[in-house]
Coordinates of C-alpha atoms in Angstrom, one line a residue:
Chain A
M1 CA -71.5 2.2 48.8
L2 CA -73.9 4.9 48.6
P3 CA -73.3 8.6 48.2
E4 CA -73.7 10.5 51.6
I5 CA -76.1 13.9 50.6
Q6 CA -76.5 15.6 53.1
T7 CA -77.4 18.6 50.8
H8 CA -80.9 18.5 49.4
L9 CA -81.9 15.9 51.0
E10 CA -85.7 17.4 51.6
Q11 CA -85.9 17.3 47.5
L12 CA -84.8 13.7 47.1
K13 CA -87.2 12.7 49.6
W14 CA -90.5 15.3 47.8
L15 CA -88.9 13.3 45.5
L16 CA -89.1 9.3 46.9
I17 CA -92.5 10.5 48.1
I18 CA -93.2 11.1 44.2
L19 CA -91.7 7.6 43.2
I20 CA -93.6 5.9 45.9
A21 CA -97.4 6.8 44.7
L22 CA -96.5 6.8 41.1
V23 CA -95.1 2.9 41.6
C24 CA -98.2 2.0 44.6
P25 CA -101.1 2.1 42.0
L26 CA -98.9 0.9 39.2
L27 CA -97.8 -2.1 41.4
A28 CA -101.1 -2.3 42.2
L29 CA -103.4 -2.8 39.5
M30 CA -100.5 -5.2 38.1
L31 CA -100.7 -7.8 40.7
G32 CA -104.6 -6.9 41.3
G33 CA -105.0 -7.5 37.1
T34 CA -102.4 -10.9 37.2
T35 CA -104.1 -12.1 39.8
V36 CA -108.0 -11.7 38.5
S37 CA -106.6 -13.0 35.5
L38 CA -105.1 -15.8 37.0
A39 CA -107.9 -17.5 38.4
S40 CA -110.7 -17.2 35.7
A41 CA -108.0 -17.9 33.2
S42 CA -107.9 -21.7 36.2
L43 CA -111.0 -21.8 35.7
K44 CA -111.4 -21.3 32.9
H45 CA -108.1 -24.3 33.0
R46 CA -111.1 -26.0 35.4
T47 CA -113.9 -26.4 33.1
G48 CA -112.7 -27.2 29.2
E49 CA -113.0 -24.9 26.7
K50 CA -116.2 -25.6 26.0
E51 CA -117.8 -25.7 28.4
T52 CA -116.9 -22.5 29.4
P53 CA -119.5 -19.9 31.1
P54 CA -119.6 -16.7 29.6
W55 CA -118.6 -14.5 32.6
I56 CA -115.6 -15.5 32.9
D57 CA -114.9 -15.2 29.7
G58 CA -116.2 -11.4 30.4
L59 CA -113.8 -10.9 33.6
L60 CA -110.9 -12.3 32.1
R61 CA -111.3 -9.6 29.7
R62 CA -111.5 -7.0 31.7
A63 CA -108.7 -7.6 33.6
N64 CA -106.8 -5.9 31.2
P65 CA -104.1 -7.5 30.6
S66 CA -101.9 -5.4 29.5
V67 CA -98.4 -4.9 29.4
E68 CA -97.2 -1.9 28.6
H69 CA -96.5 -0.3 32.3
D70 CA -94.2 -3.6 33.1
T71 CA -90.1 -1.5 32.9
L72 CA -91.9 1.1 34.4
V73 CA -93.3 -0.3 37.3
V74 CA -89.7 -2.2 38.5
L75 CA -87.6 0.5 37.5
T76 CA -89.4 3.1 39.7
I77 CA -89.3 0.5 42.4
I78 CA -86.0 -0.5 42.4
A79 CA -85.8 3.8 42.5
S80 CA -87.7 4.2 45.3
L81 CA -85.2 1.0 47.2
L82 CA -81.8 3.3 46.5
L83 CA -83.7 6.3 47.0
F84 CA -84.3 4.3 50.5
K85 CA -81.2 3.6 51.0
I86 CA -79.1 6.9 50.2
I87 CA -81.5 9.1 52.3
Y88 CA -82.7 7.7 55.4
R89 CA -80.0 5.2 55.8
P90 CA -81.5 2.6 58.5
Q91 CA -78.4 -0.4 58.8
L92 CA -81.8 -2.1 58.0
F93 CA -79.8 -4.7 56.2
S94 CA -77.1 -5.8 54.2
N95 CA -76.7 -4.3 50.6
A96 CA -75.9 -7.9 50.2
A97 CA -80.4 -8.7 50.9
W98 CA -81.3 -4.9 49.5
I99 CA -80.3 -6.4 46.0
V100 CA -81.8 -9.6 47.1
L101 CA -85.0 -7.9 47.7
I102 CA -84.1 -6.3 44.3
L103 CA -83.8 -8.9 42.4
L104 CA -87.0 -11.5 44.0
L105 CA -88.8 -8.3 43.4
T106 CA -88.4 -7.8 39.5
A107 CA -88.3 -11.8 39.5
G108 CA -91.6 -12.0 40.6
L109 CA -92.8 -9.3 38.0
G110 CA -90.9 -11.4 35.6
L111 CA -92.4 -13.5 36.2
M112 CA -96.0 -12.4 36.1
V113 CA -95.3 -10.0 32.9
C114 CA -94.3 -13.2 30.8
C115 CA -97.7 -15.0 31.7
R116 CA -99.1 -11.4 30.4
Y117 CA -98.4 -11.9 27.6
R118 CA -99.8 -15.2 27.0
L119 CA -102.8 -14.2 28.1
V120 CA -102.0 -10.7 25.4
D121 CA -101.5 -13.5 22.7
Q122 CA -104.8 -14.9 23.6
R123 CA -102.9 -18.1 23.8
P124 CA -104.3 -20.5 27.0
L125 CA -102.3 -20.8 30.0
D126 CA -101.6 -24.7 30.6
R127 CA -100.9 -26.0 33.9
T128 CA -96.8 -24.1 33.9
A129 CA -98.1 -20.8 32.2
L130 CA -100.8 -21.0 35.7
A131 CA -97.3 -21.6 37.9
I132 CA -95.3 -19.1 36.6
G133 CA -98.2 -16.6 37.0
G134 CA -98.8 -17.4 40.7
A135 CA -95.6 -18.3 42.1
G136 CA -94.6 -14.0 40.4
V137 CA -97.8 -13.1 42.9
T138 CA -96.8 -14.9 45.3
I139 CA -93.5 -13.5 44.9
V140 CA -94.5 -9.8 44.5
A141 CA -96.9 -9.6 47.7
A142 CA -93.9 -11.3 49.7
C143 CA -91.6 -8.2 48.9
C144 CA -94.3 -6.2 49.0
L145 CA -95.2 -7.6 52.9
A146 CA -91.4 -7.0 53.3
L147 CA -91.4 -3.9 52.0
A148 CA -94.2 -2.6 54.4
C149 CA -92.4 -4.2 56.9
T150 CA -89.3 -2.5 56.2
E151 CA -91.0 0.5 55.9
S152 CA -92.9 0.5 59.7
I153 CA -89.0 -0.7 61.2
L154 CA -88.3 2.3 59.8
L155 CA -90.0 4.0 61.9
T156 CA -88.7 2.3 65.5
P157 CA -85.4 3.0 65.2
E158 CA -83.8 1.8 68.5
F159 CA -84.7 -1.7 66.7
W160 CA -81.9 -1.5 63.9
P161 CA -78.9 -2.4 66.2
H162 CA -80.7 -5.1 67.6
L163 CA -81.6 -7.4 64.3
S164 CA -79.1 -8.7 63.1
H165 CA -79.3 -9.9 66.5
L166 CA -83.2 -10.8 66.3
P167 CA -84.6 -10.9 62.8
Y168 CA -87.4 -11.8 64.3
L169 CA -88.0 -8.3 64.8
F170 CA -89.0 -7.3 60.9
L171 CA -91.6 -8.7 61.3
S172 CA -94.4 -5.9 63.2
W173 CA -98.4 -5.5 63.3
H174 CA -97.5 -2.5 61.9
G175 CA -96.5 -3.8 58.3
F176 CA -98.9 -6.5 58.7
T177 CA -101.4 -3.3 58.7
R178 CA -99.6 -1.7 55.7
F179 CA -99.9 -4.4 53.6
A180 CA -103.2 -5.4 54.5
E181 CA -104.7 -1.2 53.4
F182 CA -101.7 -1.4 50.6
L183 CA -104.0 -5.7 49.2
L184 CA -107.4 -3.6 50.1
L185 CA -106.6 -0.4 47.9
T186 CA -105.3 -3.1 45.1
C187 CA -108.2 -5.1 45.6
A188 CA -110.1 -1.4 44.8
I189 CA -108.3 -0.1 42.1
T190 CA -108.4 -4.1 40.6
G191 CA -112.0 -3.4 40.9
N192 CA -112.8 -0.4 39.4
A193 CA -110.6 -2.3 36.3
L194 CA -112.8 -4.6 36.3
L195 CA -116.3 -2.1 36.3
F196 CA -115.4 0.4 34.1
S197 CA -112.9 -1.2 31.3
T198 CA -113.8 -0.8 27.7
T199 CA -111.3 -2.9 26.5
S200 CA -111.5 -6.4 24.5
P201 CA -108.5 -7.4 23.5
Y202 CA -109.1 -11.3 24.8
P203 CA -110.9 -13.4 23.0
T204 CA -112.4 -11.6 19.6
S205 CA -115.2 -12.8 20.0
I206 CA -117.8 -10.0 21.4
P207 CA -119.2 -11.3 24.3
P208 CA -123.1 -11.7 25.3
P209 CA -124.2 -8.6 27.6
A210 CA -125.2 -11.2 30.3
A211 CA -121.8 -12.1 31.4
D212 CA -120.0 -8.7 30.6
C213 CA -122.6 -7.6 33.7
V214 CA -121.1 -10.6 35.6
A215 CA -118.0 -9.3 36.0
R216 CA -119.4 -5.7 36.2
R217 CA -120.6 -6.7 39.8
I218 CA -117.5 -9.0 40.9
G219 CA -115.3 -5.9 39.9
A220 CA -118.1 -3.7 42.0
G221 CA -118.4 -5.4 44.7
L222 CA -114.6 -6.2 44.9
S223 CA -114.5 -2.4 45.1
L224 CA -117.1 -1.9 48.2
G225 CA -116.2 -4.9 49.8
A226 CA -111.8 -3.3 49.4
L227 CA -113.5 0.7 50.1
L228 CA -115.6 -0.8 53.5
L229 CA -112.9 -2.6 55.0
W230 CA -109.9 0.1 54.6
P231 CA -111.7 2.7 57.3
L232 CA -111.3 -0.7 59.4
A233 CA -107.7 -1.0 58.7
L234 CA -106.5 2.6 58.6
G235 CA -108.7 2.8 62.4
L236 CA -106.0 -0.7 63.1
E237 CA -102.8 1.7 62.2
M238 CA -103.7 4.1 64.1
A239 CA -103.3 2.1 67.2
L240 CA -100.4 0.5 66.4
I241 CA -98.8 3.3 64.8
P242 CA -95.8 4.1 67.2
S243 CA -96.8 6.7 69.2
L244 CA -93.4 8.6 68.7
A245 CA -94.4 9.3 64.6
G246 CA -98.2 10.1 65.3
G247 CA -99.3 13.7 65.1
R248 CA -101.6 16.1 63.9
L249 CA -100.8 15.7 59.8
L250 CA -101.4 12.3 60.2
T251 CA -104.2 11.6 61.9
A252 CA -105.7 15.1 59.5
L253 CA -104.3 12.5 56.8
A254 CA -106.6 9.3 57.7
V255 CA -109.9 11.2 58.0
A256 CA -109.1 12.9 54.7
S257 CA -109.0 9.2 53.7
I258 CA -111.4 7.5 55.5
L259 CA -114.1 10.8 54.0
L260 CA -112.5 10.1 50.5
A261 CA -113.0 6.3 50.8
A262 CA -117.1 7.5 52.2
F263 CA -117.4 9.8 48.5
C264 CA -115.7 6.9 46.4
T265 CA -118.7 4.5 48.0
F266 CA -120.6 7.1 47.4
L267 CA -119.8 7.5 43.7
L268 CA -120.2 3.7 42.8
G269 CA -123.3 3.3 44.9
M270 CA -124.5 5.8 42.5
T271 CA -122.6 4.1 39.5
L272 CA -124.6 0.9 40.0
Y273 CA -127.6 2.3 40.2
G274 CA -126.7 4.1 37.0
K275 CA -127.0 7.7 38.4
I276 CA -124.0 8.8 37.1
H277 CA -121.1 7.0 35.3
A278 CA -118.1 8.5 36.2
P279 CA -114.7 5.7 35.5
K280 CA -112.4 8.8 35.9
T281 CA -113.7 10.4 38.7
F282 CA -114.0 7.1 40.9
F283 CA -110.5 6.0 39.1
A284 CA -108.7 9.4 40.4
M285 CA -110.1 9.2 43.9
I286 CA -109.1 5.7 44.0
I287 CA -105.3 7.5 43.5
L288 CA -105.7 10.2 45.9
L289 CA -106.2 7.8 48.3
F290 CA -103.0 5.7 47.7
W291 CA -101.4 9.1 48.1
C292 CA -103.0 9.5 51.3
W293 CA -101.4 6.2 51.9
A294 CA -98.2 7.2 51.0
F295 CA -97.8 10.3 52.0
M296 CA -98.8 9.0 55.6
G297 CA -96.2 6.6 55.4
H298 CA -93.8 9.8 54.8
V299 CA -95.3 11.9 57.5
A300 CA -94.5 9.4 60.1
R301 CA -91.8 9.2 58.8
E302 CA -90.3 12.5 59.2
R303 CA -91.8 12.5 62.8
T304 CA -89.0 9.8 64.1
L305 CA -86.2 9.5 61.6
T306 CA -85.2 13.3 63.4
P307 CA -81.6 14.1 62.5
V308 CA -81.4 13.7 66.6
A309 CA -82.5 10.4 66.7
L310 CA -80.1 9.2 63.9
A311 CA -77.5 10.6 64.8
G312 CA -78.1 8.8 69.2
L313 CA -78.5 6.0 66.9
A314 CA -75.3 6.2 65.2
V315 CA -73.6 7.1 68.0
E316 CA -74.3 3.2 69.9
T317 CA -73.9 1.3 66.6
P318 CA -70.7 2.7 64.9
T319 CA -70.9 0.8 61.1
P320 CA -68.8 -2.2 60.5
A321 CA -68.2 0.0 57.0
L322 CA -67.1 2.8 58.5
A323 CA -64.7 1.2 60.9
T324 CA -63.2 -0.9 57.9
E325 CA -62.5 2.4 55.9
G326 CA -61.1 4.1 59.6
E327 CA -58.8 1.5 60.1
S328 CA -57.4 0.7 56.6
I329 CA -57.0 4.6 55.2
P330 CA -56.2 6.9 58.6
P331 CA -57.4 10.0 58.0
E332 CA -55.3 12.2 56.8
V333 CA -55.1 15.1 59.3
S334 CA -53.2 18.7 57.1
P335 CA -50.3 20.4 58.6
S336 CA -52.7 23.3 59.1
K337 CA -55.6 21.7 60.6
A338 CA -52.7 19.5 63.4
A339 CA -51.4 23.3 64.4
K340 CA -55.3 24.4 64.6
V341 CA -56.6 22.1 67.5
L342 CA -52.7 22.9 69.5
N343 CA -53.7 25.5 69.7
G344 CA -53.8 27.1 72.7
K345 CA -55.5 30.5 72.2
E346 CA -57.9 29.1 70.0
L347 CA -59.1 26.1 72.7
F348 CA -58.6 29.2 75.5
E349 CA -61.1 30.9 73.8
Q350 CA -63.2 28.1 72.6
K351 CA -63.3 26.5 76.4
C352 CA -62.5 28.4 79.2
S353 CA -63.6 32.0 79.0
V354 CA -67.0 31.6 78.7
C355 CA -65.8 31.6 82.6
H356 CA -61.9 32.8 82.9
R357 CA -60.0 35.8 82.4
F358 CA -56.7 36.1 83.2
D359 CA -57.3 39.8 85.2
Q360 CA -60.6 39.6 87.2
R361 CA -63.1 36.8 88.6
V362 CA -65.8 35.8 86.2
V363 CA -67.2 32.0 87.7
G364 CA -64.0 31.5 88.3
P365 CA -61.1 33.0 89.8
P366 CA -58.8 35.7 88.3
L367 CA -56.0 34.3 86.1
N368 CA -53.5 36.5 86.8
S369 CA -53.7 34.2 90.6
V370 CA -53.8 31.1 90.4
V371 CA -51.6 30.4 87.1
P372 CA -48.3 31.5 88.6
G373 CA -48.7 29.1 91.1
Y374 CA -48.1 26.4 88.7
R375 CA -44.9 28.1 87.2
S376 CA -43.1 25.1 89.2
D377 CA -44.7 22.0 88.0
P378 CA -46.6 22.7 84.4
E379 CA -47.4 19.1 84.2
T380 CA -49.4 19.7 87.2
L381 CA -51.7 22.4 85.5
T382 CA -51.8 19.7 82.8
A383 CA -53.1 17.3 85.0
F384 CA -55.5 19.4 86.1
L385 CA -56.7 21.0 83.2
M386 CA -57.8 17.1 82.7
Q387 CA -59.2 16.6 85.7
P388 CA -60.4 19.4 87.0
V389 CA -61.1 18.7 91.2
K390 CA -62.6 21.5 93.5
R391 CA -59.4 23.3 95.7
N392 CA -61.6 26.9 96.6
P393 CA -64.4 26.4 98.9
N394 CA -65.2 30.3 97.3
Y395 CA -65.6 29.2 93.7
P396 CA -67.9 26.1 91.7
A397 CA -66.5 23.5 91.0
M398 CA -64.5 23.4 87.5
P399 CA -66.7 20.9 84.6
N400 CA -64.5 17.9 83.3
L401 CA -64.0 19.4 79.6
G402 CA -62.7 16.2 78.1
L403 CA -59.3 17.4 77.1
T404 CA -56.4 15.3 76.4
A405 CA -53.8 15.9 76.6
D406 CA -52.2 17.3 73.8
Q407 CA -55.4 19.9 74.0
A408 CA -54.3 20.2 77.7
E409 CA -50.5 20.9 77.0
A410 CA -51.2 23.9 74.6
I411 CA -54.0 25.7 77.0
A412 CA -51.4 25.3 79.7
D413 CA -48.8 27.2 77.4
Y414 CA -51.5 30.1 76.4
L415 CA -51.9 30.3 79.7
F416 CA -48.3 30.3 81.3
Q417 CA -46.6 32.9 78.3
N418 CA -49.6 35.0 79.0
A419 CA -49.9 35.1 82.8
E420 CA -48.8 38.2 84.9
P421 CA -45.9 36.4 86.3
Chain B
M1 CA -158.1 11.6 44.8
S2 CA -153.8 11.9 45.7
D3 CA -151.7 12.7 43.2
K4 CA -148.9 11.1 45.7
A5 CA -147.8 7.6 44.5
P6 CA -147.0 4.7 46.5
K7 CA -143.5 5.3 47.7
R8 CA -141.6 1.3 46.3
P9 CA -140.5 -0.3 48.8
G10 CA -136.7 -0.3 47.2
T11 CA -136.1 3.3 47.4
R12 CA -136.8 2.8 51.3
L13 CA -134.2 0.1 51.4
R14 CA -132.2 2.4 49.3
K15 CA -132.2 5.0 51.6
L16 CA -131.4 3.0 54.4
F17 CA -128.4 1.5 53.1
C18 CA -126.9 5.0 52.0
L19 CA -128.3 5.6 56.1
A20 CA -126.2 3.1 57.0
V21 CA -123.1 3.4 54.8
F22 CA -122.8 7.2 56.3
S23 CA -122.8 6.2 59.8
Y24 CA -120.5 3.2 59.1
F25 CA -117.6 6.8 57.8
A26 CA -118.9 8.8 60.4
L27 CA -118.8 6.3 63.7
L28 CA -115.1 5.7 61.6
V29 CA -114.2 9.1 61.8
L30 CA -115.5 9.7 65.3
A31 CA -113.4 6.6 66.4
T32 CA -110.2 7.8 64.3
L33 CA -110.5 11.2 66.0
S34 CA -111.0 9.8 69.3
A35 CA -108.0 6.9 68.7
S36 CA -105.2 10.2 68.5
L37 CA -107.2 12.6 71.0
V38 CA -106.7 9.4 73.5
R39 CA -102.2 9.0 72.1
G40 CA -101.9 12.3 72.9
F41 CA -101.6 13.1 68.3
F42 CA -103.4 16.4 69.5
A43 CA -101.2 17.1 72.4
P44 CA -99.3 20.5 71.8
P45 CA -95.3 19.8 72.0
T46 CA -94.3 19.9 75.9
T47 CA -92.1 23.4 76.4
Q48 CA -90.2 23.9 79.1
P49 CA -90.0 27.4 81.1
I50 CA -86.3 28.0 80.7
A51 CA -85.1 27.4 77.2
F52 CA -82.3 25.1 78.1
P53 CA -79.7 25.0 74.9
H54 CA -78.2 21.2 75.5
T55 CA -76.3 22.6 72.5
T56 CA -73.9 25.2 74.1
H57 CA -73.6 23.5 77.3
A58 CA -73.3 19.6 76.2
D59 CA -72.3 20.1 72.1
K60 CA -70.1 24.0 72.3
L61 CA -68.9 23.4 75.9
N62 CA -68.0 20.4 75.5
L63 CA -68.9 19.9 79.9
A64 CA -70.3 16.4 80.6
C65 CA -73.5 15.0 81.2
D66 CA -73.5 14.0 84.8
F67 CA -72.0 17.8 85.5
C68 CA -75.5 18.8 85.5
H69 CA -77.1 15.8 86.3
S70 CA -75.1 14.8 89.3
G71 CA -77.3 11.3 90.2
V72 CA -77.0 9.5 87.1
K73 CA -73.6 7.8 87.6
Q74 CA -74.6 6.8 92.0
E75 CA -79.5 6.6 92.1
A76 CA -82.4 5.5 90.6
S77 CA -82.8 8.9 88.1
A78 CA -80.4 10.8 87.3
G79 CA -82.0 14.4 88.1
V80 CA -83.0 17.7 87.2
P81 CA -79.8 20.2 88.2
A82 CA -80.7 22.3 91.2
L83 CA -81.1 25.8 90.0
S84 CA -78.1 26.2 92.2
V85 CA -76.2 24.5 89.7
C86 CA -77.8 27.1 87.1
L87 CA -76.5 29.2 89.1
S88 CA -73.2 28.7 90.3
C89 CA -72.4 29.4 86.5
H90 CA -74.8 31.8 85.7
R91 CA -74.9 34.2 89.1
A92 CA -71.7 35.5 86.4
I93 CA -71.8 34.4 82.5
A94 CA -74.5 36.2 80.7
T95 CA -77.1 37.6 83.0
D96 CA -78.2 39.8 80.7
R97 CA -80.1 37.6 78.0
P98 CA -83.7 36.4 79.0
E99 CA -83.7 33.3 79.5
I100 CA -81.0 33.9 82.1
E101 CA -83.4 36.6 83.8
K102 CA -85.7 33.9 84.1
L103 CA -83.1 31.7 85.7
L104 CA -82.0 34.3 87.7
G105 CA -86.5 35.0 88.8
Y106 CA -86.4 32.2 89.8
E107 CA -84.3 32.4 92.7
R108 CA -84.9 36.1 93.6
R109 CA -88.3 34.0 94.2
G110 CA -87.3 31.1 95.9
E111 CA -88.8 29.5 93.3
P112 CA -87.9 25.8 91.7
V113 CA -87.9 25.6 88.3
R114 CA -90.6 23.7 86.8
W115 CA -89.1 21.8 84.6
Q116 CA -91.8 19.0 82.4
R117 CA -90.4 15.3 82.3
L118 CA -90.1 14.0 79.3
H119 CA -88.8 10.5 79.6
N120 CA -91.3 10.1 82.4
L121 CA -91.7 5.7 83.1
P122 CA -94.7 3.5 85.0
D123 CA -94.3 3.6 88.6
F124 CA -93.8 0.0 88.4
I125 CA -91.6 0.4 86.2
H126 CA -87.7 0.2 88.9
F127 CA -85.7 1.2 86.4
T128 CA -82.0 3.1 87.5
H129 CA -79.7 4.8 86.0
Q130 CA -76.4 3.7 88.0
R131 CA -77.3 0.3 86.0
H132 CA -76.9 1.5 82.9
I133 CA -73.8 3.7 82.8
Q134 CA -71.7 1.1 85.2
A135 CA -73.1 -1.4 81.8
E136 CA -70.6 1.4 80.0
Q137 CA -74.0 2.0 77.8
P138 CA -74.5 5.7 76.0
C139 CA -76.6 7.9 77.1
A140 CA -77.4 9.0 73.8
A141 CA -79.4 5.2 73.6
C142 CA -82.1 5.9 75.4
H143 CA -81.9 9.7 75.3
G144 CA -80.2 10.4 71.6
A145 CA -78.2 13.3 70.5
V146 CA -79.2 15.2 73.2
E147 CA -75.9 17.6 72.3
R148 CA -77.7 18.9 69.0
M149 CA -80.3 19.6 70.6
L150 CA -81.8 22.9 70.4
E151 CA -84.7 21.9 72.9
V152 CA -84.5 17.8 74.1
Q153 CA -87.1 15.9 72.5
R154 CA -88.0 12.7 73.7
V155 CA -86.3 9.9 70.5
R156 CA -86.6 6.5 72.1
S157 CA -90.3 4.8 72.8
L158 CA -89.3 3.8 75.8
K159 CA -91.6 0.6 75.2
M160 CA -90.9 -2.4 77.3
G161 CA -90.4 -4.4 73.5
W162 CA -87.8 -1.9 73.1
C163 CA -86.0 -2.7 76.5
I164 CA -86.7 -6.3 76.5
S165 CA -84.8 -6.3 72.5
C166 CA -81.8 -4.8 74.1
H167 CA -81.3 -6.5 76.9
R168 CA -81.7 -9.8 74.7
S169 CA -78.9 -8.4 72.7
R170 CA -76.3 -7.6 75.2
G171 CA -77.2 -10.8 77.3
A172 CA -78.4 -8.5 80.7
P173 CA -81.2 -10.4 82.6
R174 CA -84.3 -11.1 81.1
D175 CA -86.8 -12.3 84.4
C176 CA -89.9 -9.9 84.9
A177 CA -88.5 -8.7 88.4
T178 CA -85.7 -7.3 86.6
C179 CA -87.9 -4.1 85.8
H180 CA -90.8 -4.7 87.7
K181 CA -92.1 -3.8 90.8

């Protein structure tokens, strides 16, 4: 279904990492913004339109229910998932499972978008709208957990062949930790939006400054809590990550992430004390944290999913799809290729010439001294080439080269033609 | 009269808070570095005394694994080939190459080649190659595509969870005594 791309793999991997780095902050902004909007709208719905405390309006306005990035998020997620399938060919799920995941994500994001459009249009949310929004958030969060666990299981390729027998292996502590990290970063970026937001699409009336202040405090608390917890989750990830995936670069990125979180906390503190006001720098630092997080995943994958590891896995579990293709369409062997396979001279040079010469001893005996003995019984030589046994104690045993009957016959013919009588 | 204004208690509290946050992050950086050190993330890659290319022997020459690792079918350990096995061919082949010269040097000095073990299992584990080969497990299931490795590397975790998942999916015994001594 998807193309096998061997060239430009590096470029595709960089494209994937850029897409992940792009999609994660956008998705986090959507998820966090919608959750806060829904929570505020739900509180408003519960207290009644007239008795709503002003800070809830402030929170609802600062959650900034913008819908301009939604299409971009959906498209980027779909592109990332397809690239994952093309680059790593994980065999984790069938194509149907991947399509269901994409459809679920799209549906969840769609539900969230519907809910946000209502907020943008300044229409109060009824119970149904709240339920739709809640369902959207839950579906998207569940898909994010599934993707985090998928990313994590990619680091243990030995589990892939057994996954169809043991689906519960899909969930992993490392996957949960990565998901927790994503949630913490979501809280940090949502807190940033609440703290520094200046837009006021809803409601149109200007709220009292005190309400704004409460919303700002909630945002600051959300960001501060997330930034303080982030290094703990990172430490847990470093403890749980498969040992084969770990390395110096991963540790350097983890340390850089902790230092970035410390700098963000410092900036937040300075902002709260009124010493500085640097919304752009703070936002850029959180985006950098997202990039570090995404790049850590990439580094871990690249250390584990080496071509030799994947090749070994392919030996163990030939894909049913390929087997079916092989059965229905037998590989076409061109006449020239067939001739090449049975070319005794080429086979001799490839397989035998390292140890054998016709006129001198190298590792094995000179062929001119042994081949003539088989002229009366060529089949014995063919059988010997296919299943060598030690005959002469003065020479080491000849290894079994795994020759087929045709190959052994071609080499025997070549030997009979070229050995001295 | 002193010009110094008395310090506000809020300032001291603020400084204490900053110090606590700074210590918290510094501690976590140290913890992450220590955890990486303990887990061997800083360990240099294992280098073998002789750069033995499996690509040449297992792929190009198509030698079977048990030609050199002779114990794999009969014994618990596959075994690293003795110097004499290498020399049975390399007394004559490619003797002018630096790595083969190293090999011949070991023989002249009467010294064994100290290969670095990559696939280590804890002492309390009883693992036999013989059983797994009898169960028709390909070598690549645990060792990866060795024939494509210029320098052998470990590509499987060899942890208990991995063993169990394979045993479970293939209906192999899973009681503790199967693997634990």
